[in-house]
Short mmCIF file of C-alpha atoms and ligand atoms in Angstrom, two decimals:
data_model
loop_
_atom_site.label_atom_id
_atom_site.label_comp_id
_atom_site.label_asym_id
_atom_site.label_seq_id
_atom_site.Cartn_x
_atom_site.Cartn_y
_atom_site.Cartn_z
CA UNK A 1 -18.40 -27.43 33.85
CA UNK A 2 -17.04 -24.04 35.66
CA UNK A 3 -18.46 -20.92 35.11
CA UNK A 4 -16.33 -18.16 35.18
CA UNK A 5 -17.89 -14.74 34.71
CA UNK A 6 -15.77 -11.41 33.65
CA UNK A 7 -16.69 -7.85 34.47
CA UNK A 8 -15.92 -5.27 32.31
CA UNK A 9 -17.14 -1.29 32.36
CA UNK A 10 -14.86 1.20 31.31
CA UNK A 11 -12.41 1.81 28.23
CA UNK A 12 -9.28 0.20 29.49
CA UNK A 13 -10.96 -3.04 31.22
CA UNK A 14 -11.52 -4.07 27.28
CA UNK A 15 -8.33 -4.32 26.42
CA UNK A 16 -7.24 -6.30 30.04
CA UNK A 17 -10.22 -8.65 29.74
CA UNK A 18 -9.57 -9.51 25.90
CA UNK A 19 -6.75 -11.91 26.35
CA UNK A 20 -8.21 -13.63 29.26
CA UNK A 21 -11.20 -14.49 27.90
CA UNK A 22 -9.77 -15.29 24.56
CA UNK A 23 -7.40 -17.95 26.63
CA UNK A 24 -10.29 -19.31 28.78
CA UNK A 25 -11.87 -20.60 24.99
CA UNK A 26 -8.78 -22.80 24.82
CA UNK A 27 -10.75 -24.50 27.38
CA UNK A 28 -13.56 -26.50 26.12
CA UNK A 29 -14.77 -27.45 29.60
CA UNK A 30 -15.24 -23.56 30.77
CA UNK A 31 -18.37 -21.64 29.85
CA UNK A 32 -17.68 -18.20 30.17
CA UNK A 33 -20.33 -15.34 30.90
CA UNK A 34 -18.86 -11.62 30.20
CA UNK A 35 -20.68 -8.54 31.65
CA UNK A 36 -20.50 -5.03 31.33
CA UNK A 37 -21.45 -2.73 33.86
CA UNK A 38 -22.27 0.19 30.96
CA UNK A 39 -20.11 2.17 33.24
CA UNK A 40 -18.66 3.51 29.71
CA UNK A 41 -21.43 3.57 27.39
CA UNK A 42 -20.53 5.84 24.18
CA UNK A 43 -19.93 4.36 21.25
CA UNK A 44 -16.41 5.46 21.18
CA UNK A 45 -15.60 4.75 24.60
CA UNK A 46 -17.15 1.51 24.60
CA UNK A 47 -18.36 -0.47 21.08
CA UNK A 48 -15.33 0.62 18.78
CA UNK A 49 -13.49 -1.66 21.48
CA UNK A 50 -15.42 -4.81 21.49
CA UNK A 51 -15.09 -4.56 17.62
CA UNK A 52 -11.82 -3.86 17.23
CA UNK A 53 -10.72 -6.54 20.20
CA UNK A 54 -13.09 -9.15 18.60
CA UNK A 55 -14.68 -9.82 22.04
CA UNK A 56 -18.34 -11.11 21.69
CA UNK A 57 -21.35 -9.14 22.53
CA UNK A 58 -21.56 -9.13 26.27
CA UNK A 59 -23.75 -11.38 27.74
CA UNK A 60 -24.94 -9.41 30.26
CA UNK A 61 -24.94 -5.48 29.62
CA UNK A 62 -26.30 -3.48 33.13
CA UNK A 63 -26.71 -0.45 31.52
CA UNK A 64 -25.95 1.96 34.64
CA UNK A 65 -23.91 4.77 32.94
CA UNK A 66 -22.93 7.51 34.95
CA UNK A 67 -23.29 9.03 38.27
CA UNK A 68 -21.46 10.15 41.33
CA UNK A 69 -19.06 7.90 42.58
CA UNK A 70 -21.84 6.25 45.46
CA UNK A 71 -24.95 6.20 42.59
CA UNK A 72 -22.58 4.27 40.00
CA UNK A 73 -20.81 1.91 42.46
CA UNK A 74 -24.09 1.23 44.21
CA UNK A 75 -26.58 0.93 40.85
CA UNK A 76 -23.68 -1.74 39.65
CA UNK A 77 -24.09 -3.87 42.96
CA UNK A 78 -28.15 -3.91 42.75
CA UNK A 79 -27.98 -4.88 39.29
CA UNK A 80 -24.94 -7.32 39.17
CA UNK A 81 -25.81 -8.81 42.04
CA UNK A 82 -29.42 -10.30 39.82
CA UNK A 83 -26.97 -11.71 37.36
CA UNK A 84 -24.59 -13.38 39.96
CA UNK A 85 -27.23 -15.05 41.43
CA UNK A 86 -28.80 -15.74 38.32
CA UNK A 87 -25.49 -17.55 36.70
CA UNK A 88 -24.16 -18.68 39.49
CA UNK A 89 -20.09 -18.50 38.63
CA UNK A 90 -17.32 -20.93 39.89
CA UNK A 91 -15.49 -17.06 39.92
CA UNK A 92 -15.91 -13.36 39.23
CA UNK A 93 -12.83 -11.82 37.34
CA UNK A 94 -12.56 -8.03 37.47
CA UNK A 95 -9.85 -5.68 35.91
CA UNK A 96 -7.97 -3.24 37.08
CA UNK A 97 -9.22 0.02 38.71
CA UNK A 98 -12.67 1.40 38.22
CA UNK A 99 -15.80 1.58 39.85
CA UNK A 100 -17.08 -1.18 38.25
CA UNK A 101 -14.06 -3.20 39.63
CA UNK A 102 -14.47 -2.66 43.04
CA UNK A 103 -18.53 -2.85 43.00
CA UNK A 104 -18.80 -6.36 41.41
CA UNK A 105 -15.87 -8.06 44.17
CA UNK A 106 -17.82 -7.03 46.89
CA UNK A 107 -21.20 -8.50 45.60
CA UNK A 108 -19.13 -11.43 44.38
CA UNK A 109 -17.22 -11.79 47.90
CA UNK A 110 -20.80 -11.19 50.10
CA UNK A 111 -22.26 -13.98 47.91
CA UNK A 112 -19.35 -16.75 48.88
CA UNK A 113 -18.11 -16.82 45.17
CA UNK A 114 -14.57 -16.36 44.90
CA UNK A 115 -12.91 -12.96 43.61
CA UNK A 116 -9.83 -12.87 40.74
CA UNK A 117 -7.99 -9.54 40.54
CA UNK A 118 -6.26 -9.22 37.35
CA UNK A 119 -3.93 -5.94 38.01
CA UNK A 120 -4.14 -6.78 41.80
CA UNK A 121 -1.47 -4.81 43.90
CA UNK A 122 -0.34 -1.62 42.26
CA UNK A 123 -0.68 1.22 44.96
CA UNK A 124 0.04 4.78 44.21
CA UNK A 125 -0.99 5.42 47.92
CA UNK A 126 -2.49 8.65 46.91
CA UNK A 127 -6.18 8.35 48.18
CA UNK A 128 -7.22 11.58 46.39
CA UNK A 129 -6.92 9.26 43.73
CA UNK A 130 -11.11 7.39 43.26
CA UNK A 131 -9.10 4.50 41.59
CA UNK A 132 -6.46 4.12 44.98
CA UNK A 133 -9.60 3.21 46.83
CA UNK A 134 -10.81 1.42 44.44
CA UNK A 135 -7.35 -1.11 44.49
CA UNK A 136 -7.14 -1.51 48.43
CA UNK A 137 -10.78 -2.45 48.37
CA UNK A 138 -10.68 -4.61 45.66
CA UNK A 139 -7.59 -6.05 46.95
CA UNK A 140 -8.81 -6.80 50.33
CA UNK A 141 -11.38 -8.68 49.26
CA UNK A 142 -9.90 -10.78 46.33
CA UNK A 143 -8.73 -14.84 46.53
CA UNK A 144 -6.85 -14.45 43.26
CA UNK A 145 -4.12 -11.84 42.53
CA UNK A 146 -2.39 -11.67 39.00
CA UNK A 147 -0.13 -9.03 39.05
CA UNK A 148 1.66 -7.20 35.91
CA UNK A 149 5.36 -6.86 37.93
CA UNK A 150 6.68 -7.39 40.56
CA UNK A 151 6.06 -4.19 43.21
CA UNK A 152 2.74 -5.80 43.25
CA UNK A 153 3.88 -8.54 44.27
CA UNK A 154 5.82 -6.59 47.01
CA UNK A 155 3.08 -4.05 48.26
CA UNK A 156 0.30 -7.48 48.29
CA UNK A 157 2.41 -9.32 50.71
CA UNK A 158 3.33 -5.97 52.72
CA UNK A 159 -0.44 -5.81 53.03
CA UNK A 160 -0.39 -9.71 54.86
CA UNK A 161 -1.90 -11.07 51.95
CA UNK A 162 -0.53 -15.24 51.48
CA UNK A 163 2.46 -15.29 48.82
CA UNK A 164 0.87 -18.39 47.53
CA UNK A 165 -2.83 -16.17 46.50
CA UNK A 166 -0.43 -13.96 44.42
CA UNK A 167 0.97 -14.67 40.80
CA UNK A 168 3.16 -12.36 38.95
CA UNK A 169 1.68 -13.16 35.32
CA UNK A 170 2.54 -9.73 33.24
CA UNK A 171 0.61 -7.23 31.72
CA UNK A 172 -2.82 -8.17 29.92
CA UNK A 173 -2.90 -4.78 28.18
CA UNK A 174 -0.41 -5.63 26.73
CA UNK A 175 -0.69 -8.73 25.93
CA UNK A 176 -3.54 -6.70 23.61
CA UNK A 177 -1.10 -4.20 22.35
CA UNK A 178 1.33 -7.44 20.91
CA UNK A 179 -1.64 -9.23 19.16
CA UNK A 180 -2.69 -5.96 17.57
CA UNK A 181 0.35 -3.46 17.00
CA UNK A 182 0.44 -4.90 13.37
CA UNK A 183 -2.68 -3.60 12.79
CA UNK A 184 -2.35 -0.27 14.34
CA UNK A 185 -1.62 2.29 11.36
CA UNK A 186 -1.17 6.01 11.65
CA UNK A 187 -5.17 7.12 11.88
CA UNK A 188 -6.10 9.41 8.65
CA UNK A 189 -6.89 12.33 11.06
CA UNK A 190 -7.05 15.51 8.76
CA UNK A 191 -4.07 17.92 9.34
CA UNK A 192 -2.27 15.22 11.43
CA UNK A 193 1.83 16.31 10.66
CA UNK A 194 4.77 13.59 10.19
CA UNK A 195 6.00 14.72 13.52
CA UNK A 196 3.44 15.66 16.65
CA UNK A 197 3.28 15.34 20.64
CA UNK A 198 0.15 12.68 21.53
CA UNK A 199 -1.92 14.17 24.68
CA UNK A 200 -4.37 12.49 26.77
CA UNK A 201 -6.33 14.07 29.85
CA UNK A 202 -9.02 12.83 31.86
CA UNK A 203 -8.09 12.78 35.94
CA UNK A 204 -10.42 15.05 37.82
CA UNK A 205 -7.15 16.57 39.44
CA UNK A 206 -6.01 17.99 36.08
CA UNK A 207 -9.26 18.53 34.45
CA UNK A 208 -12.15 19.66 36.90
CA UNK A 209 -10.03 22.32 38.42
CA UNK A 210 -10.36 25.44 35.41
CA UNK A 211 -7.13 27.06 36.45
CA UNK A 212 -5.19 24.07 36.49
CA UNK A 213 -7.12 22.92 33.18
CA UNK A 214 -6.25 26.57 31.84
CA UNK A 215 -2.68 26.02 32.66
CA UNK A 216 -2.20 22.65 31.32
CA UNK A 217 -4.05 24.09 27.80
CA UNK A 218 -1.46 27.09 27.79
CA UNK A 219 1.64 24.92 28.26
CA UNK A 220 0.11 22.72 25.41
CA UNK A 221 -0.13 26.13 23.16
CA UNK A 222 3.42 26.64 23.65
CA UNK A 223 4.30 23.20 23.17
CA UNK A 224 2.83 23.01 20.05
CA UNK A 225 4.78 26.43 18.48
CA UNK A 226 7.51 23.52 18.13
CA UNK A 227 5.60 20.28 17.25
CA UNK A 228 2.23 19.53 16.66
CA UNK A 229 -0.09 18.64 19.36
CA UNK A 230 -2.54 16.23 18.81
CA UNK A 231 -5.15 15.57 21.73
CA UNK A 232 -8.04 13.11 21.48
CA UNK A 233 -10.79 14.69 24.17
CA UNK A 234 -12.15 12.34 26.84
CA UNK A 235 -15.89 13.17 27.37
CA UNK A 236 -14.93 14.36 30.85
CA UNK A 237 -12.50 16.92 29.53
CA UNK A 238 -14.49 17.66 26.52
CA UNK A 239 -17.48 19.02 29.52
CA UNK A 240 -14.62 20.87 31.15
CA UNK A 241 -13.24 22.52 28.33
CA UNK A 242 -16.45 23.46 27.53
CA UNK A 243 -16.05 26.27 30.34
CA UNK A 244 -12.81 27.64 29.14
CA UNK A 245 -11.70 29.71 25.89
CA UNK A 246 -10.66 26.02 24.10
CA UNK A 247 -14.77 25.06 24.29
CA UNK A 248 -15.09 26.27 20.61
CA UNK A 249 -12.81 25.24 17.54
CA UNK A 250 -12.06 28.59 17.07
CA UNK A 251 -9.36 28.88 19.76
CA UNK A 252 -7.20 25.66 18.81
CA UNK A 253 -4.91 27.07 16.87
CA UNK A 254 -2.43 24.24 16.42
CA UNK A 255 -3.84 22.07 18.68
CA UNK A 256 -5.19 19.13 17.05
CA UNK A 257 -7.57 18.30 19.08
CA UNK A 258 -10.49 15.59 17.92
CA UNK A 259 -12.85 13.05 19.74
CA UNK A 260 -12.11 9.97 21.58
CA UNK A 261 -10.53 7.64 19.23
CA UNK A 262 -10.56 3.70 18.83
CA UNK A 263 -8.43 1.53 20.10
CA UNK A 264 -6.41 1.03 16.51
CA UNK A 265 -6.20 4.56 15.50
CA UNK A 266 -5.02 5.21 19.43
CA UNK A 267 -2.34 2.79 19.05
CA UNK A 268 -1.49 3.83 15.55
CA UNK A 269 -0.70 7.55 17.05
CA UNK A 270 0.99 6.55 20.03
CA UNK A 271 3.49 4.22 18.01
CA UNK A 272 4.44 6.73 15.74
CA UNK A 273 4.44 9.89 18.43
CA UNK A 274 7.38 11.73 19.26
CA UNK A 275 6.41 11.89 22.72
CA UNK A 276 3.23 11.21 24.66
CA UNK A 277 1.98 13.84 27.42
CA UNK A 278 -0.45 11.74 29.44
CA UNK A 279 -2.57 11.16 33.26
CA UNK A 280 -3.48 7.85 32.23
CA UNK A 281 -2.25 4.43 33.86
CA UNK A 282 -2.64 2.55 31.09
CA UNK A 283 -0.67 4.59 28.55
CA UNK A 284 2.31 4.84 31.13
CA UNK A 285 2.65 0.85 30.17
CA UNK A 286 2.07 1.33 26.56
CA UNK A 287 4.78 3.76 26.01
CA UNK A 288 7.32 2.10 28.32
CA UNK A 289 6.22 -1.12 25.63
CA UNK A 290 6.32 0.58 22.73
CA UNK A 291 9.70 2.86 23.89
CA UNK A 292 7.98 6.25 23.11
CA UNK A 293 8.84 8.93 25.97
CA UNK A 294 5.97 9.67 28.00
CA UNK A 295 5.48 12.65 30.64
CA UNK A 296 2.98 11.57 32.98
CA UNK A 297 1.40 14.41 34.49
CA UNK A 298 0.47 13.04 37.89
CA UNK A 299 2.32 13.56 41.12
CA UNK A 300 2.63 9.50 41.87
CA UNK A 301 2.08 6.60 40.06
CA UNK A 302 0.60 3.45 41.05
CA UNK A 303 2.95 2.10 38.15
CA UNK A 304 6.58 2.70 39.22
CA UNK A 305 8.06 0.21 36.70
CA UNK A 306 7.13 2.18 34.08
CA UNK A 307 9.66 5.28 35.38
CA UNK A 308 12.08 2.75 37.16
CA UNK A 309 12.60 0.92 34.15
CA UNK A 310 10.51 2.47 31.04
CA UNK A 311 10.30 5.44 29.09
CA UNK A 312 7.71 6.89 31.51
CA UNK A 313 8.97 10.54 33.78
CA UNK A 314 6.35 12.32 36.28
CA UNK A 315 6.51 16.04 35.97
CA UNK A 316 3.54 16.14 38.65
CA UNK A 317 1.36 19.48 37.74
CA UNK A 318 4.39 21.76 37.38
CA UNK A 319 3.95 22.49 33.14
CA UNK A 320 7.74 24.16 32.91
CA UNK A 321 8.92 21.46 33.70
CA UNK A 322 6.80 19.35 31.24
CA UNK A 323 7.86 21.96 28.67
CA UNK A 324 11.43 21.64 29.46
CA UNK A 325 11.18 17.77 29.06
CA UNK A 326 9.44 17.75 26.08
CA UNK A 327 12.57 20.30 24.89
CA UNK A 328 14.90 17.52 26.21
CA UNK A 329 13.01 14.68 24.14
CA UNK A 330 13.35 16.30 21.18
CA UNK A 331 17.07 16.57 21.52
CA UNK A 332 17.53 12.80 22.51
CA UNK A 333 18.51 13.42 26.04
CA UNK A 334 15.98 10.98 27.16
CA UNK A 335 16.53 7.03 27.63
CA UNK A 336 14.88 4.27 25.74
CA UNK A 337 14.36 1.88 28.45
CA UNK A 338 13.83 -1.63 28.85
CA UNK A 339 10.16 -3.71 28.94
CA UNK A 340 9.68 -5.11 32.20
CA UNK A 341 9.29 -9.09 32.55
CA UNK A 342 6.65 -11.06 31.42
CA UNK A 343 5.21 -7.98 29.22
CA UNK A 344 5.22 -10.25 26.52
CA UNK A 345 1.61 -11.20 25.02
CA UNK A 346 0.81 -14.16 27.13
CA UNK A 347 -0.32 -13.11 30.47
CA UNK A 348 -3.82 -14.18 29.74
CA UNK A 349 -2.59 -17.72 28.96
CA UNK A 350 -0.95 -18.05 32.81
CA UNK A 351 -4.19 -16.40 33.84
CA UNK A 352 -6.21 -19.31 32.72
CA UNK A 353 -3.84 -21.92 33.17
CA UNK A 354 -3.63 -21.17 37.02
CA UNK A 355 -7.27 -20.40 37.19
CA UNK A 356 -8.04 -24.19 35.79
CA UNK A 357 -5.88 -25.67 38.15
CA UNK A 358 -7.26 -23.65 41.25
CA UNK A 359 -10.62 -24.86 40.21
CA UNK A 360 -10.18 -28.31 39.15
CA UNK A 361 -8.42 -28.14 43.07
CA UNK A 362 -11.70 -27.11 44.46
CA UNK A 363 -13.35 -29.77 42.82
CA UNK A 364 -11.47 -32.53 43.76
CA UNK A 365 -11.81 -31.04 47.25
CA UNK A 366 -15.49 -30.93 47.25
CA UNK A 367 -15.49 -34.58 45.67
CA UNK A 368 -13.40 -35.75 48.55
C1 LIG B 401 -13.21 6.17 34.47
C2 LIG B 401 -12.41 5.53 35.62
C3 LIG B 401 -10.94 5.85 35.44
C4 LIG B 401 -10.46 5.44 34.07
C5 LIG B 401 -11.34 6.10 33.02
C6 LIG B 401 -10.94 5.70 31.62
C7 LIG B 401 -13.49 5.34 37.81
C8 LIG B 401 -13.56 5.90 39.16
N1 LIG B 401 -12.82 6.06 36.91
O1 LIG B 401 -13.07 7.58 34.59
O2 LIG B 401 -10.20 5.13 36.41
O3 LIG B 401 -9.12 5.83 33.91
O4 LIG B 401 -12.70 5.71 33.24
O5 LIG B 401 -11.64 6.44 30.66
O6 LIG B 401 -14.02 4.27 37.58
N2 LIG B 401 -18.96 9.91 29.83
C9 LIG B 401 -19.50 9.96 28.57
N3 LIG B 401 -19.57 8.79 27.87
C10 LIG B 401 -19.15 7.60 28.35
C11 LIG B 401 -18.61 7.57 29.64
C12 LIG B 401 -18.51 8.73 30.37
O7 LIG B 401 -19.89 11.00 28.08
O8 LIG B 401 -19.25 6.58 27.66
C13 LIG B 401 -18.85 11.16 30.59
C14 LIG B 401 -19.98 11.35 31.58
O9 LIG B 401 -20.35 12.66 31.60
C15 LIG B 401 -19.34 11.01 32.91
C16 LIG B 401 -17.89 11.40 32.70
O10 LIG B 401 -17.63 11.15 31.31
O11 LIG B 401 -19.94 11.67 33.96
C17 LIG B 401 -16.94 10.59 33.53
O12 LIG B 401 -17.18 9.19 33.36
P1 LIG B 401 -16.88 8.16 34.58
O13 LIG B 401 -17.12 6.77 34.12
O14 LIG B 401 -17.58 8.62 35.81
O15 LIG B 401 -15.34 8.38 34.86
P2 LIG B 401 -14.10 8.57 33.89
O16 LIG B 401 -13.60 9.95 34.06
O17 LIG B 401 -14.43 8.10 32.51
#
């Protein structure tokens, strides 16, 4: 019977890992181990999702929370490494981009157990960027790529790795977003208007710098003399606003701004958003899904579909221009765009399709 063991740690591995694991029970032969680095540990950044995704209480939680970048990565390794060696998996899945990501391939890859990257290839090739390093790593060390489009594809085999170790399968996160959009209702948030801008903000290049932060909260002010703002605070920003003028409820004005939400009420505000100001990567693919125009205030993305082809613009840090695109928006000057291929609910399915045939492969080859 193969073993195959996820890793999950922060807020948007949840919603990647769901429909993996979820396919990988339509496989009575698999057992299936799922562990969480407690990378994210709040109950709002982490619980509200494993309830609302219906995934089962991890079986291994390694309770590292946070640290600088060496102290998490490194306290993951000691500890996951125990559980490798303790359930001894056929393969080691990780998600996406975080620390946790990159921490549990290399303990997987020094132990001989083979490495599946589910997001593998997206570069922004921005090394500022913790998560940048965290792909190329990842990505150097991984047997398995599933990629969500095709520019992974590209910048995997630019980077000599075998075209037959990649697999274009689609987007998991979305493959999350289709099962649940149904669900998703505008959240009962009090003072929430029929019309309102939907802001998130959590990269240490917009938030741990106070002038930038300060600017970013200004343009927001102004925004929101037009349409409501509404801004769901990311612990990390919530400790950096805590420095500023906006660190007491006093100051908000219009700004609606409230805790981290779950992953239902998010989606609920997104779908119904005029517009979505944003530095995540994740949300860059949930508006270009869900057709809501999204201003991604980064400088690069390591998700080029989403402006090539979706809804998704980068302003970079420059907030009149983010202010003069919102104005733009508003007046329907803005394109709808089109969903890439394969972002269409089953990319978990392919995942564990070609994941059983890879390791019923091995087997025979071990047999023979
Ligand atoms: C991490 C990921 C980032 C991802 C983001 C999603 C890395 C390098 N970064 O960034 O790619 O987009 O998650 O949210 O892996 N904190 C809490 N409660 C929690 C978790 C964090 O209060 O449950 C606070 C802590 O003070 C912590 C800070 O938030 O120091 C930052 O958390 P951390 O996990 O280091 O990075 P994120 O900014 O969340």
């Amino acid at each position: 019977m193969p073993t195959i063991l996820h890793v999950v740690g922060a807020r948007p591995n949840f919603m990647k890992a769901a429909p993996v694991y979820f396919a990988f029970r339509e496989h009575p032969s698999v057992r299936q181990v799922l562990v969480h680095t407690g990378q994210h540990y709040d109950r709002k950044m982490s619980d509200v999702f494993f309830d609302e995704l219906g995934l089962p209480e991890p079986d291994h939680n390694l309770g590292v929370g946070s640290g600088s970048h060496a102290v998490q990565t490194a306290e993951i390794m000691v500890r996951f490494e125990q559980v490798v060696r303790k359930e001894n998996p056929d393969v080691v899945i990780v998600y996406g981009d975080v620390n946790s990501t990159i921490a549990a391939a290399m303990v997987a890859a020094k132990l001989g157990i083979r490495v599946a990257h589910v997001e593998a290839g997206l570069r922004s090739r921005d090394l500022t960027m913790p998560e940048e390093i965290n792909r190329i790593l990842t990505d150097r060390i991984t047997d398995w790529f599933f990629t969500p489009s095709s520019d992974g594809d590209d910048n995997l085999r630019a980077e000599g790795v075998a075209a037959d170790r990649i697999f274009m399968v689609g987007n998991c996160m979305i493959d999350t977003l289709v099962r649940l959009l149904d669900r998703a209702k505008r959240p009962a948030l009090p003072g929430l208007a029929e019309r309102y801008a939907l802001v998130t903000l959590h990269r240490p290049s917009n938030v741990d710098e106070p002038v930038m932060l300060t600017k970013i909260m200004k343009a927001l002010e102004n925004i929101s003399t037009d349409l409501q703002v509404v801004f769901p605070i990311h612990p990390r920003t919530r400790q950096r606003l805590g420095g500023t003028r906006w660190g007491s409820p006093d100051a908000w004005g219009r700004l609606l701004l409230c805790e981290p939400l779950g992953y239902l009420d998010f989606l609920g505000l997104q779908k119904n958003a005029q517009l979505v100001l944003t530095d995540s990567g994740g949300i860059q693919e949930e508006t270009t899904f869900l057709r809501i125009p999204c201003l991604t205030l980064r400088e690069n993305t390591e998700r080029p579909v989403t402006c090539e082809i979706g809804t998704n613009q980068l302003i970079g840090r420059d907030m009149d221009r983010a202010q003069h695109e919102v104005g733009r928006i508003l007046r329907g000057e803005t394109r709808r765009g089109e969903v890439p291929p394969l972002w269409d609910g089953k990319s978990g399915e392919r995942i564990a399709q070609i994941l059983m045939e890879k390791l019923v492969g091995l087997e025979c080859a071990a047999g023979n």
